[in-house]
Amino acid sequence: MAQGGLAASSMETGALPSVATIRLLSASAAPTTRDERLTTFGSGCHAIPHDATCRSSSSAWWARRGLHTSAAAGSADGPAARDPSTLRNFAIIAHIDHGKTTLMDRLLAACGHGSAEDRAMDSHSLEKERGITILAKVTSFTWGGLHLNAVDTPGHADFGGEVERVLGLVDGCVLLVDAAEGPLAQTKYVVGKALARGLRPIVLLNKVDRPAATPERCAAVANSLLDLFVAAGASDEQLDFPLLYASAKQGWASRTLPPGGAAPPGDAGMRPLLETIAAHVPPPATADMLGQPFAMGVTWIERDPYIGRIATGRVASGRVRLGDRVRVLSHETGGPVGEAEYKVTRIGKRAGMAKIQLEEAVAGDIVSIAGAGAAAIADTIANPAVSTLLDPGRVDPPTLAMVFSPNDSPLAGRAGKALTGRAIGERLQAEAETSVSLRVGPAADGGGAERYEVQARGELQLGVLIESMRREGAELAVSPPQVLLRRGEDGQLQEPLEEVMVEVADEVAGTVIEALSLRKAELSDMTPMPGTGKQRLTFVAPSRGLIGFKSVFVNLTRGEGILNRVFLQYAPHKGPMEGVRKGVMVSVAEGRASAYALGELQSRGTFFVSPGAEVYAGMIVGEHTREDDLDVNPVKEKKASNVRSVGSDEKVSLGAPRLLSLEDAIGYVAGDELIEVTPAAVRLRKEILDAGARRTKAKRAQQSQQ
């Protein structure tokens, strides 16, 4: 009786039953079958009983909140929204490193879905290593009788396509801004996209516990945000945004700025933010859509080795149940794709940190559906009676392209497994199916059937793709990144421009301005940052001038500067750039680099290899001190002789080599060069390995220009 009274008390008070309580109930019921078990939503989260004793109580608890559980005996189904008025769909948008994922962790913990690790939503291995969000992710939790679908978005400009697509899923957003840094380049980008969608942002000034987040600074940031909204064409309703203050790291939010940035009294945690979301984010405008045929726009595509392709999106109308017949409408043609009809084999979503299965989904909810094997991003999955394609929304086009091809160097095949062009092409096509802003097609240069042009938003997006393929065992050769040019309406050649915002110390500001000016950048704003000894500089620069600038910027600022960039627009081409990079030293021999040879060549430049490294003819082994390339022999050994000489035992002193990472190589490689990528190494090489053939090609190019 004591155990039953404890469970009943927790149900009546509206609190989720604890794991310990459910275990007591389970023990008293003495479950002996597979059906009598617990389904735990996430690590250390609340548990929902599925045994005969507790199923009715659990269902009643969810029903009081406008939710229900599946009635299928023994299923692991969790809550699904029955009434669209109980739904709230929102996204968290911000500039990189302003605290989106940390805030999501605290919201989940406040609603009973705590996790033992930070950045729990960053499940990709590269996300954990780099500390950034690469892929947008959606999860759900309940609070105050509402079912909240929350989307965590990337903050880096290269993954802006993910933000653009997911904004079509939600009815509101939380704009997160660092209270000390204020709005930066990506902040402007996401604000413009959110306002264009008609969303009414909730502004949250984060990191107010930092000493730099003074009341004066917070007021200045709020004013700059208001100016930003006005400049982006916000309506009167959008300008009337709620303003909150928070420290996501400490796990609290407040409607007023607490003195000294300390946690406000009362330990309200994230309640003020959750209350604001519940009041400010409208429910899906689908009250009259439940009776209409089912339709859902596809936002994400995932692959499961057991159940096939999984399409995630927001249900626009009607409802869908397991076993329903649907068809797929292509966003390109507007007509059906693949088979005439498909059967829905699974419906699911994420609750906290766990994935749950549902029996049905209704209009306004964000769910994942399996069975529609032909569905792609931006397609529509709908009832067979539906013939109208849902608007997938506009996504900005890619601005950068690289050509992927099989590795044909003398060292090919020693470390990788996926070596053929076919394997590389299949992997790239699979990536294009799951990425919003990535495009894959045959190379336009006609260099062969196994060459693929990959178009993306920036160097980082391409670098993440190459690193993922490398870790999967692929060997490939990658061309230098090239910006995608286009012709304007007047026929004039245009190139992509980016807004570049840097924060540097006063003493290096002039050097940074000079370096960007050489890359055709124009200074548009210079703002001193009082009390910091720094300046915030804003430039408009062509994308091709920024390729490889990150490493230059780090050297100029000694690692103490901040660089942010975001796509701005296409504009007339700014002409050629001169003297951006020096020449390279190219090996003319094959073997292992010797200390003797490197010591003799040390005065000619900086090396990318160390003694003992394997090299081959055509491989780039260093950077020349001049702008022209230099052919060298790094494997040369000192001649052995039986005659003793004064300098025979001289010690060779070599400087540390400049080891290029994958990102460094992408930014460094030039037009007639390639990046050789293997699981064991990243090397630079000439596209034509033979030195004589390179000279012949260069002469022919000069003759054709004359």
XYZ file of C-alpha atoms in Angstrom:
706
model
C 0.000 0.000 0.000
C 2.857 2.339 0.762
C 4.294 1.732 -2.651
C 0.963 2.207 -4.386
C 0.318 5.379 -2.390
C 3.676 6.793 -3.442
C 2.962 6.178 -7.124
C -0.528 7.625 -6.894
C 0.772 10.700 -5.116
C 3.316 11.423 -7.836
C 0.697 10.972 -10.551
C -1.842 13.273 -8.933
C 0.619 16.058 -8.271
C 1.603 16.113 -11.915
C 5.224 15.080 -11.268
C 6.774 12.386 -13.387
C 7.291 9.156 -11.429
C 10.920 8.562 -10.529
C 12.901 5.572 -11.750
C 13.090 4.216 -8.198
C 9.294 4.434 -7.830
C 8.700 2.548 -11.055
C 11.142 -0.160 -10.026
C 9.244 -0.650 -6.741
C 5.967 -0.971 -8.601
C 7.533 -3.331 -11.100
C 8.891 -5.506 -8.299
C 5.497 -5.664 -6.571
C 3.806 -6.712 -9.797
C 6.460 -9.420 -10.284
C 6.723 -9.080 -14.068
C 7.472 -12.348 -15.792
C 6.774 -11.601 -19.451
C 8.411 -9.494 -22.124
C 5.450 -7.060 -22.024
C 6.005 -6.245 -18.357
C 8.937 -3.899 -18.613
C 10.030 -0.272 -18.339
C 10.805 2.087 -21.154
C 13.305 4.703 -20.053
C 13.371 7.971 -21.973
C 17.081 8.838 -22.016
C 19.899 8.230 -19.612
C 18.888 9.058 -16.076
C 15.514 10.389 -17.252
C 11.964 9.611 -16.162
C 10.558 6.188 -16.868
C 7.162 5.267 -18.282
C 5.738 1.931 -17.040
C 4.355 -0.598 -19.492
C 3.324 -3.338 -17.125
C -0.312 -4.124 -16.398
C -0.230 -2.453 -12.988
C 1.006 0.927 -14.097
C -0.112 1.370 -17.719
C -3.450 2.945 -16.804
C -1.854 5.410 -14.374
C 0.789 6.371 -16.913
C -1.801 6.907 -19.647
C -3.871 9.044 -17.319
C -0.809 11.154 -16.483
C -0.081 11.830 -20.171
C -3.769 12.392 -20.957
C -3.994 15.206 -18.391
C -1.316 16.951 -20.442
C -3.027 16.527 -23.793
C -0.788 13.550 -24.619
C -1.270 9.834 -24.998
C 0.746 6.662 -25.073
C 0.357 3.807 -27.461
C -2.094 1.175 -26.364
C -0.244 -1.589 -28.141
C 0.696 -4.204 -25.580
C 4.407 -4.573 -25.103
C 5.370 -1.707 -27.450
C 7.936 0.900 -26.526
C 5.780 3.738 -27.768
C 6.009 7.019 -25.949
C 3.961 10.213 -25.874
C 2.538 11.752 -29.026
C 0.567 14.975 -29.248
C -3.153 14.381 -29.758
C -4.228 18.019 -29.728
C -2.167 20.457 -31.864
C -2.944 23.229 -29.382
C -0.581 21.529 -26.908
C 2.342 21.752 -29.330
C 5.068 24.396 -29.336
C 7.712 24.181 -32.067
C 10.759 26.426 -31.626
C 14.404 26.627 -32.677
C 17.467 27.997 -30.918
C 19.494 30.197 -33.280
C 22.721 32.082 -32.636
C 26.237 32.817 -33.755
C 28.827 30.111 -33.205
C 29.980 29.607 -29.580
C 27.188 31.706 -28.067
C 25.857 28.722 -26.108
C 23.042 27.070 -28.090
C 23.874 23.455 -27.287
C 24.570 24.224 -23.632
C 21.202 25.952 -23.377
C 19.529 22.908 -24.913
C 21.211 20.707 -22.293
C 19.801 22.896 -19.516
C 16.284 22.913 -20.996
C 16.304 19.133 -21.221
C 17.544 18.861 -17.638
C 14.859 21.280 -16.437
C 12.198 19.057 -18.000
C 13.518 15.825 -16.544
C 15.827 14.688 -19.337
C 19.179 15.325 -17.752
C 22.388 13.803 -19.084
C 25.680 12.995 -17.423
C 27.648 14.653 -20.239
C 27.683 18.191 -21.602
C 26.720 18.932 -25.194
C 24.570 15.813 -25.234
C 22.907 16.813 -28.507
C 26.253 16.861 -30.337
C 26.335 13.187 -31.232
C 28.673 13.366 -34.248
C 32.307 12.541 -33.459
C 33.578 15.647 -35.286
C 31.122 17.806 -33.338
C 32.576 16.573 -30.071
C 36.155 17.084 -31.251
C 35.671 20.577 -32.685
C 33.199 21.771 -30.065
C 30.717 23.062 -32.662
C 27.311 21.958 -33.868
C 27.444 20.690 -37.451
C 24.045 19.040 -37.909
C 20.701 20.462 -36.810
C 18.860 18.155 -34.412
C 15.346 18.036 -33.001
C 14.114 16.622 -29.708
C 10.981 16.976 -27.604
C 10.005 17.294 -23.967
C 6.928 18.158 -21.925
C 6.480 21.141 -19.653
C 3.436 22.785 -18.106
C 0.965 20.624 -20.004
C 2.624 21.393 -23.340
C 4.613 19.238 -25.735
C 7.675 21.206 -26.896
C 9.609 20.311 -30.057
C 13.009 22.027 -29.819
C 15.552 22.311 -32.664
C 19.254 22.868 -31.998
C 20.861 24.577 -34.995
C 24.482 25.037 -36.175
C 26.122 28.400 -35.591
C 28.858 28.322 -38.228
C 28.136 30.097 -41.504
C 29.205 27.073 -43.575
C 26.247 25.130 -42.174
C 23.709 27.926 -42.640
C 21.698 25.722 -44.987
C 20.708 23.577 -42.008
C 19.322 26.683 -40.283
C 17.375 27.828 -43.326
C 15.626 24.490 -43.737
C 14.708 23.910 -40.079
C 13.176 27.374 -39.701
C 10.329 26.019 -41.804
C 9.591 23.476 -39.061
C 9.013 25.913 -36.225
C 6.597 28.662 -35.202
C 9.029 30.599 -33.031
C 12.686 30.854 -32.098
C 15.008 31.778 -29.257
C 17.719 34.156 -30.466
C 20.764 33.586 -28.268
C 23.329 36.391 -28.099
C 26.527 36.588 -26.077
C 26.004 39.511 -23.688
C 29.668 40.521 -23.971
C 30.269 40.055 -27.704
C 26.877 41.213 -28.945
C 25.456 40.372 -32.380
C 28.062 39.080 -34.827
C 28.070 38.053 -38.492
C 26.045 34.847 -38.191
C 23.627 36.583 -35.809
C 22.669 38.956 -38.607
C 22.261 36.050 -40.998
C 19.957 33.948 -38.811
C 17.934 36.982 -37.716
C 17.277 37.904 -41.334
C 16.173 34.354 -42.176
C 13.930 34.106 -39.088
C 12.254 37.449 -39.716
C 11.709 36.584 -43.383
C 9.862 33.452 -42.227
C 7.568 35.596 -40.096
C 8.880 34.254 -36.793
C 8.776 36.367 -33.644
C 12.101 35.766 -31.862
C 12.600 35.611 -28.112
C 15.900 37.366 -27.353
C 18.067 35.772 -24.672
C 21.299 37.481 -23.615
C 23.538 34.627 -22.534
C 26.742 34.541 -20.460
C 25.692 37.485 -18.283
C 27.791 35.950 -15.493
C 30.953 37.089 -17.294
C 32.640 40.227 -15.912
C 32.386 41.970 -19.301
C 28.581 41.623 -19.301
C 27.931 44.822 -17.344
C 24.481 46.451 -17.269
C 25.746 49.112 -19.655
C 27.046 46.490 -22.057
C 23.807 44.485 -21.932
C 21.811 47.652 -22.667
C 24.092 48.439 -25.607
C 23.689 44.897 -26.970
C 19.896 45.126 -26.652
C 19.921 48.423 -28.563
C 22.143 46.984 -31.287
C 19.746 44.045 -31.625
C 16.839 46.445 -32.026
C 18.771 48.251 -34.761
C 19.517 44.903 -36.386
C 15.822 43.959 -36.387
C 14.906 47.307 -37.935
C 17.576 46.964 -40.625
C 16.287 43.463 -41.435
C 12.768 44.797 -42.030
C 11.064 43.485 -38.886
C 7.374 44.171 -38.387
C 5.971 45.930 -35.330
C 5.093 42.580 -33.755
C 8.600 41.254 -34.354
C 10.153 44.392 -32.870
C 8.178 43.843 -29.671
C 10.378 40.924 -28.622
C 10.713 39.576 -25.063
C 14.169 40.118 -23.562
C 15.608 37.686 -21.031
C 19.003 37.179 -19.399
C 20.686 33.860 -18.728
C 23.762 31.898 -17.862
C 23.259 28.611 -19.661
C 26.452 27.282 -18.110
C 25.057 27.827 -14.604
C 21.564 26.721 -15.641
C 19.357 29.755 -14.957
C 17.375 32.409 -16.814
C 15.763 35.628 -15.609
C 13.483 38.358 -16.920
C 15.691 40.991 -15.290
C 19.455 41.317 -15.151
C 20.597 40.100 -11.711
C 23.185 42.238 -9.899
C 26.712 41.160 -10.700
C 25.511 38.429 -13.056
C 24.835 36.108 -10.129
C 22.026 33.574 -10.120
C 18.720 35.250 -9.164
C 17.233 34.364 -5.775
C 14.658 31.613 -5.645
C 16.478 29.168 -7.916
C 13.897 29.354 -10.708
C 16.317 27.670 -13.113
C 15.042 27.708 -16.685
C 11.417 28.307 -15.707
C 11.295 31.979 -16.888
C 12.499 30.949 -20.351
C 10.108 28.001 -20.556
C 7.209 30.220 -19.488
C 8.146 32.763 -22.143
C 8.312 30.056 -24.814
C 4.911 28.717 -23.786
C 3.356 32.198 -23.917
C 5.177 33.688 -26.907
C 5.499 30.791 -29.370
C 2.104 30.173 -30.982
C 0.716 26.675 -31.463
C 0.768 25.303 -35.014
C -1.920 26.906 -37.171
C -3.448 23.513 -37.853
C -6.672 23.410 -35.819
C -8.685 23.111 -39.032
C -6.144 20.866 -40.741
C -6.730 17.639 -38.819
C -9.625 16.652 -41.068
C -7.630 17.135 -44.255
C -5.489 14.482 -45.993
C -2.048 13.787 -44.567
C 0.920 15.766 -45.939
C 4.453 16.243 -44.572
C 7.448 18.135 -45.947
C 10.793 16.337 -45.663
C 13.504 18.316 -43.872
C 16.039 15.616 -42.984
C 16.933 12.228 -44.385
C 18.663 9.563 -42.303
C 19.761 6.066 -43.236
C 19.220 3.056 -41.014
C 20.871 -0.264 -41.955
C 17.778 -2.199 -40.866
C 14.731 -0.123 -41.799
C 16.165 1.935 -44.684
C 15.608 5.613 -45.322
C 14.000 7.687 -42.550
C 12.387 11.028 -43.430
C 11.958 13.687 -40.743
C 9.696 16.697 -41.080
C 6.656 18.550 -39.833
C 3.197 17.185 -40.475
C 1.425 19.964 -42.380
C -2.075 18.485 -42.376
C -4.087 15.461 -41.328
C -2.690 12.530 -39.430
C -0.692 9.441 -40.308
C -0.837 5.989 -38.709
C 1.269 2.870 -38.974
C 0.329 0.943 -42.101
C -1.111 3.948 -43.972
C -0.473 4.185 -47.691
C 1.391 7.300 -48.854
C 3.170 8.580 -51.937
C 6.154 10.863 -52.492
C 5.934 14.090 -54.523
C 9.237 15.348 -55.935
C 10.241 18.943 -55.195
C 11.891 19.088 -58.632
C 9.079 17.815 -60.858
C 6.060 18.054 -58.570
C 5.017 14.557 -59.607
C 5.158 11.190 -57.858
C 8.522 9.513 -57.244
C 9.252 5.805 -57.413
C 6.443 3.398 -56.696
C 2.852 4.543 -56.885
C 2.375 4.080 -53.121
C 4.426 3.212 -50.050
C 3.443 1.763 -46.692
C 4.365 3.590 -43.495
C 6.364 1.031 -41.516
C 7.484 3.160 -38.572
C 6.683 6.501 -36.958
C 8.972 7.900 -34.312
C 10.514 10.946 -32.751
C 13.051 11.898 -30.145
C 11.949 12.425 -26.555
C 14.739 13.853 -24.473
C 17.811 11.819 -25.360
C 15.917 8.689 -26.432
C 14.123 7.677 -29.609
C 10.554 6.501 -29.185
C 8.032 4.900 -31.534
C 4.501 6.169 -32.137
C 1.344 4.711 -33.585
C 0.228 7.969 -35.186
C 1.267 11.579 -35.681
C -0.958 14.620 -36.156
C -0.705 17.969 -37.908
C 1.863 20.314 -36.393
C 4.098 17.637 -34.878
C 7.695 16.957 -35.968
C 8.198 13.230 -36.525
C 10.265 10.691 -38.452
C 8.657 8.271 -40.900
C 10.108 5.103 -42.417
C 8.740 3.281 -45.438
C 8.763 6.019 -48.083
C 12.020 4.816 -49.609
C 12.100 7.317 -52.486
C 11.761 10.439 -50.320
C 14.468 13.091 -50.520
C 15.044 16.424 -48.799
C 12.382 19.008 -49.785
C 10.021 16.308 -51.125
C 6.465 15.877 -49.839
C 5.159 12.645 -48.300
C 1.382 12.676 -48.526
C -1.849 10.769 -48.778
C -2.332 9.316 -52.287
C -5.200 11.777 -52.789
C -2.876 14.782 -52.367
C -1.365 16.226 -55.544
C -0.135 19.622 -54.261
C 3.533 19.933 -53.327
C 4.350 21.656 -50.042
C 6.628 24.695 -50.337
C 10.083 23.525 -49.184
C 11.351 27.092 -48.768
C 14.401 28.659 -50.368
C 17.948 27.732 -49.423
C 20.863 29.924 -50.503
C 22.996 28.253 -53.190
C 26.505 26.895 -52.575
C 29.417 29.263 -53.141
C 32.409 26.895 -53.238
C 33.272 23.737 -55.190
C 35.974 21.054 -55.104
C 36.566 18.095 -57.421
C 36.920 14.650 -55.800
C 38.715 11.856 -57.679
C 40.533 8.573 -56.888
C 44.041 8.813 -55.500
C 46.591 7.929 -58.225
C 49.826 8.843 -56.464
C 52.699 6.330 -56.092
C 51.700 5.856 -52.430
C 48.038 5.084 -53.217
C 46.361 2.010 -51.768
C 48.606 1.552 -48.754
C 46.247 2.797 -46.026
C 42.691 3.013 -47.366
C 39.872 0.638 -48.277
C 37.579 2.717 -50.530
C 39.915 3.376 -53.446
C 37.806 3.359 -56.607
C 35.918 6.233 -58.169
C 32.701 4.263 -57.868
C 33.063 3.905 -54.104
C 33.847 7.617 -53.769
C 30.853 8.567 -55.932
C 28.455 6.399 -53.935
C 29.660 7.930 -50.678
C 29.251 11.457 -52.035
C 25.754 10.747 -53.335
C 24.770 9.349 -49.938
C 26.046 12.536 -48.296
C 24.137 14.740 -50.751
C 20.911 12.927 -49.874
C 21.225 13.905 -46.219
C 22.666 17.429 -46.588
C 20.547 20.452 -47.420
C 23.204 22.676 -48.985
C 25.552 20.083 -50.539
C 25.368 19.300 -54.259
C 27.198 16.520 -56.087
C 27.575 16.039 -59.835
C 30.095 15.029 -62.493
C 33.098 17.315 -62.813
C 32.620 19.956 -65.487
C 36.275 19.845 -66.612
C 35.781 16.564 -68.461
C 38.752 14.968 -66.730
C 37.096 11.550 -66.515
C 33.962 9.711 -65.484
C 35.226 9.135 -61.938
C 35.648 12.815 -61.055
C 32.892 14.458 -58.991
C 32.297 18.134 -58.324
C 31.063 18.805 -54.789
C 29.482 22.209 -54.140
C 29.137 23.520 -50.587
C 28.894 26.690 -48.487
C 32.517 26.930 -47.397
C 35.843 25.346 -46.584
C 34.718 23.974 -43.221
C 31.745 22.102 -44.664
C 33.964 20.509 -47.313
C 36.633 19.789 -44.704
C 34.148 17.960 -42.472
C 33.016 15.829 -45.417
C 36.588 14.945 -46.431
C 37.571 14.149 -42.837
C 34.520 11.887 -42.458
C 35.408 9.995 -45.648
C 39.017 9.740 -44.519
C 38.014 8.166 -41.212
C 35.807 5.709 -43.081
C 38.858 4.438 -44.970
C 38.624 6.360 -48.231
C 41.612 7.478 -50.282
C 41.031 10.361 -52.672
C 42.576 13.302 -54.431
C 40.877 16.662 -53.991
C 41.291 19.768 -56.136
C 41.718 23.316 -54.768
C 38.445 25.028 -53.743
C 37.011 27.273 -56.433
C 34.291 29.875 -55.934
C 31.168 29.469 -58.050
C 30.841 32.424 -60.393
C 27.707 33.396 -62.250
C 26.457 35.867 -64.831
C 24.165 38.699 -63.778
C 21.110 39.846 -65.680
C 23.303 42.288 -67.602
C 25.747 39.512 -68.505
C 28.434 40.776 -66.132
C 30.521 38.181 -64.307
C 29.656 38.036 -60.589
C 31.316 36.419 -57.572
C 30.148 35.772 -53.975
C 30.981 38.381 -51.351
C 31.160 37.791 -47.606
C 30.943 40.035 -44.600
C 34.031 39.555 -42.443
C 34.066 40.684 -38.835
C 37.309 40.536 -36.848
C 38.279 41.520 -33.321
C 41.997 42.264 -32.997
C 44.378 44.119 -30.702
C 45.004 47.767 -31.560
C 48.664 47.170 -32.432
C 47.897 44.582 -35.167
C 44.795 46.221 -36.636
C 46.810 47.917 -39.382
C 48.524 44.665 -40.358
C 45.194 42.846 -40.608
C 43.703 45.657 -42.719
C 46.675 45.486 -45.084
C 46.466 41.684 -45.401
C 42.751 41.781 -46.241
C 43.224 44.671 -48.658
C 45.597 42.482 -50.685
C 42.693 40.042 -50.964
C 40.363 42.690 -52.431
C 38.549 43.317 -49.120
C 37.026 46.712 -48.356
C 36.829 48.076 -44.809
C 33.240 49.102 -44.033
C 33.354 49.750 -40.277
C 35.903 50.217 -37.485
C 34.651 50.256 -33.909
C 36.891 50.571 -30.830
C 36.063 48.236 -27.929
C 36.572 50.369 -24.783
C 38.485 48.810 -21.928
C 39.772 45.864 -23.981
C 42.516 47.386 -26.125
C 40.859 45.864 -29.180
C 39.026 46.988 -32.290
C 36.168 45.393 -34.179
C 36.730 45.653 -37.936
C 34.106 44.839 -40.543
C 35.032 44.099 -44.160
C 33.278 43.101 -47.357
C 35.534 40.635 -49.166
C 35.253 38.197 -52.094
C 34.994 34.576 -50.998
C 37.989 33.536 -53.100
C 40.177 36.016 -51.219
C 39.279 34.415 -47.894
C 40.328 30.908 -48.901
C 43.289 30.071 -46.677
C 43.163 33.396 -44.820
C 42.405 31.795 -41.463
C 45.957 30.508 -40.955
C 47.367 33.879 -42.052
C 45.081 35.641 -39.573
C 46.181 33.353 -36.725
C 49.830 34.165 -37.439
C 49.208 37.908 -37.691
C 47.299 38.068 -34.404
C 49.430 35.425 -32.625
C 46.284 33.404 -32.022
C 44.523 36.163 -30.067
C 42.127 37.447 -32.755
C 38.540 36.495 -33.546
C 37.449 36.000 -37.163
C 33.830 35.573 -38.295
C 32.464 35.543 -41.830
C 29.103 35.028 -43.486
C 27.804 35.067 -47.049
C 26.489 38.471 -48.089
C 25.598 38.606 -51.784
C 26.812 38.191 -55.353
C 28.509 41.258 -56.845
C 30.640 42.134 -59.889
C 33.969 40.295 -60.089
C 36.822 42.270 -58.460
C 39.608 41.098 -60.776
C 42.712 38.959 -60.256
C 44.679 38.769 -57.019
C 48.450 38.923 -56.969
C 50.981 37.793 -54.368
C 48.564 35.998 -52.073
C 50.738 32.863 -51.822
C 54.392 32.023 -52.456
C 55.709 29.199 -54.623
C 56.365 25.642 -53.463
C 59.261 23.198 -53.423
C 58.443 20.076 -55.434
C 60.257 16.775 -55.135
C 61.791 15.277 -58.292
C 62.787 11.967 -56.669
C 61.149 9.104 -54.820
C 62.279 7.689 -51.485
C 62.658 8.889 -47.917
C 63.609 12.477 -47.118
C 67.123 12.738 -45.691
C 68.365 15.183 -43.068
C 71.349 15.987 -45.285
C 69.169 17.060 -48.246
C 66.756 19.051 -46.099
C 69.655 20.783 -44.395
C 71.105 21.840 -47.755
C 67.690 23.190 -48.871
C 66.705 24.818 -45.598
C 67.653 28.303 -46.783
C 65.248 27.983 -49.727
C 62.062 27.826 -47.682
C 59.949 26.039 -45.067
C 59.423 22.275 -45.197
C 56.172 20.316 -44.841
C 57.998 17.013 -44.210
C 60.532 15.772 -41.687
C 63.529 13.488 -42.229
C 62.461 9.905 -42.908
C 59.105 10.822 -44.472
C 58.212 9.056 -47.720
C 58.149 11.361 -50.751
C 57.686 10.872 -54.478
C 58.247 12.824 -57.680
C 55.666 15.593 -57.927
C 54.956 15.755 -54.190
C 55.095 19.191 -52.554
C 57.600 19.095 -49.700
C 57.742 22.757 -48.675
C 57.070 26.415 -49.380
C 59.570 28.388 -51.440
C 60.787 31.805 -50.307
C 59.912 33.219 -53.729
C 56.743 33.265 -55.797
C 57.937 30.669 -58.337
C 58.075 26.892 -57.813
C 61.378 25.129 -57.199
C 62.190 21.504 -58.095
C 64.300 19.870 -55.356
C 65.711 16.470 -54.422
C 64.851 15.868 -50.735
C 66.132 12.253 -50.725
C 69.744 13.066 -51.643
C 72.301 11.430 -49.352
C 75.841 12.598 -48.655
C 78.320 10.635 -50.714
C 80.260 8.065 -48.742
C 84.047 8.091 -49.133
C 87.062 6.464 -47.521
C 88.826 9.811 -47.420
C 88.301 11.734 -44.207
C 87.383 15.423 -44.500
C 87.126 18.265 -41.992
C 83.371 18.629 -42.355
C 82.432 14.957 -42.591
C 80.828 14.809 -39.159
C 79.076 18.172 -39.178
C 75.819 18.195 -37.272
C 72.701 19.071 -39.310
C 70.333 21.401 -37.462
C 66.823 21.534 -38.943
C 63.925 23.743 -37.977
C 60.593 22.206 -37.079
C 58.555 21.342 -40.184
C 55.245 23.045 -40.848
C 52.779 20.155 -40.609
C 49.574 20.937 -42.497
C 46.224 19.776 -41.192
C 43.404 18.993 -43.616
C 41.910 22.470 -43.173
C 45.330 24.069 -43.671
C 45.821 22.067 -46.851
C 42.421 23.104 -48.225
C 43.305 26.746 -47.678
C 46.854 26.415 -49.021
C 46.543 24.335 -52.198
C 46.778 26.250 -55.508
C 45.338 25.825 -58.987
C 47.679 23.172 -60.456
C 47.900 21.149 -57.239
C 45.902 18.442 -55.463
C 45.387 17.298 -51.882
C 46.117 13.616 -51.382
C 43.922 12.370 -48.535
C 44.389 8.944 -46.953
C 43.476 7.551 -43.513
C 47.145 7.833 -42.543
C 48.271 11.146 -44.039
C 47.375 14.379 -45.818
C 49.834 15.393 -48.543
C 50.080 18.075 -51.201
C 51.119 17.200 -54.738
C 51.169 18.570 -58.242
C 48.305 17.479 -60.475
C 50.921 16.475 -63.102
C 53.641 14.559 -61.294
C 56.319 14.629 -64.013
C 58.384 17.824 -63.956
C 58.988 17.790 -67.723
C 55.291 17.436 -68.486
C 54.526 20.361 -66.159
C 57.018 22.595 -67.957
C 55.614 21.613 -71.345
C 52.082 22.443 -70.243
C 53.201 25.806 -68.830
C 54.912 26.742 -72.124
C 51.816 25.864 -74.122
C 49.693 27.971 -71.797
C 52.015 30.959 -72.324
C 51.957 30.525 -76.093
C 48.159 30.366 -76.150
C 47.951 33.667 -74.238
C 50.246 35.476 -76.678
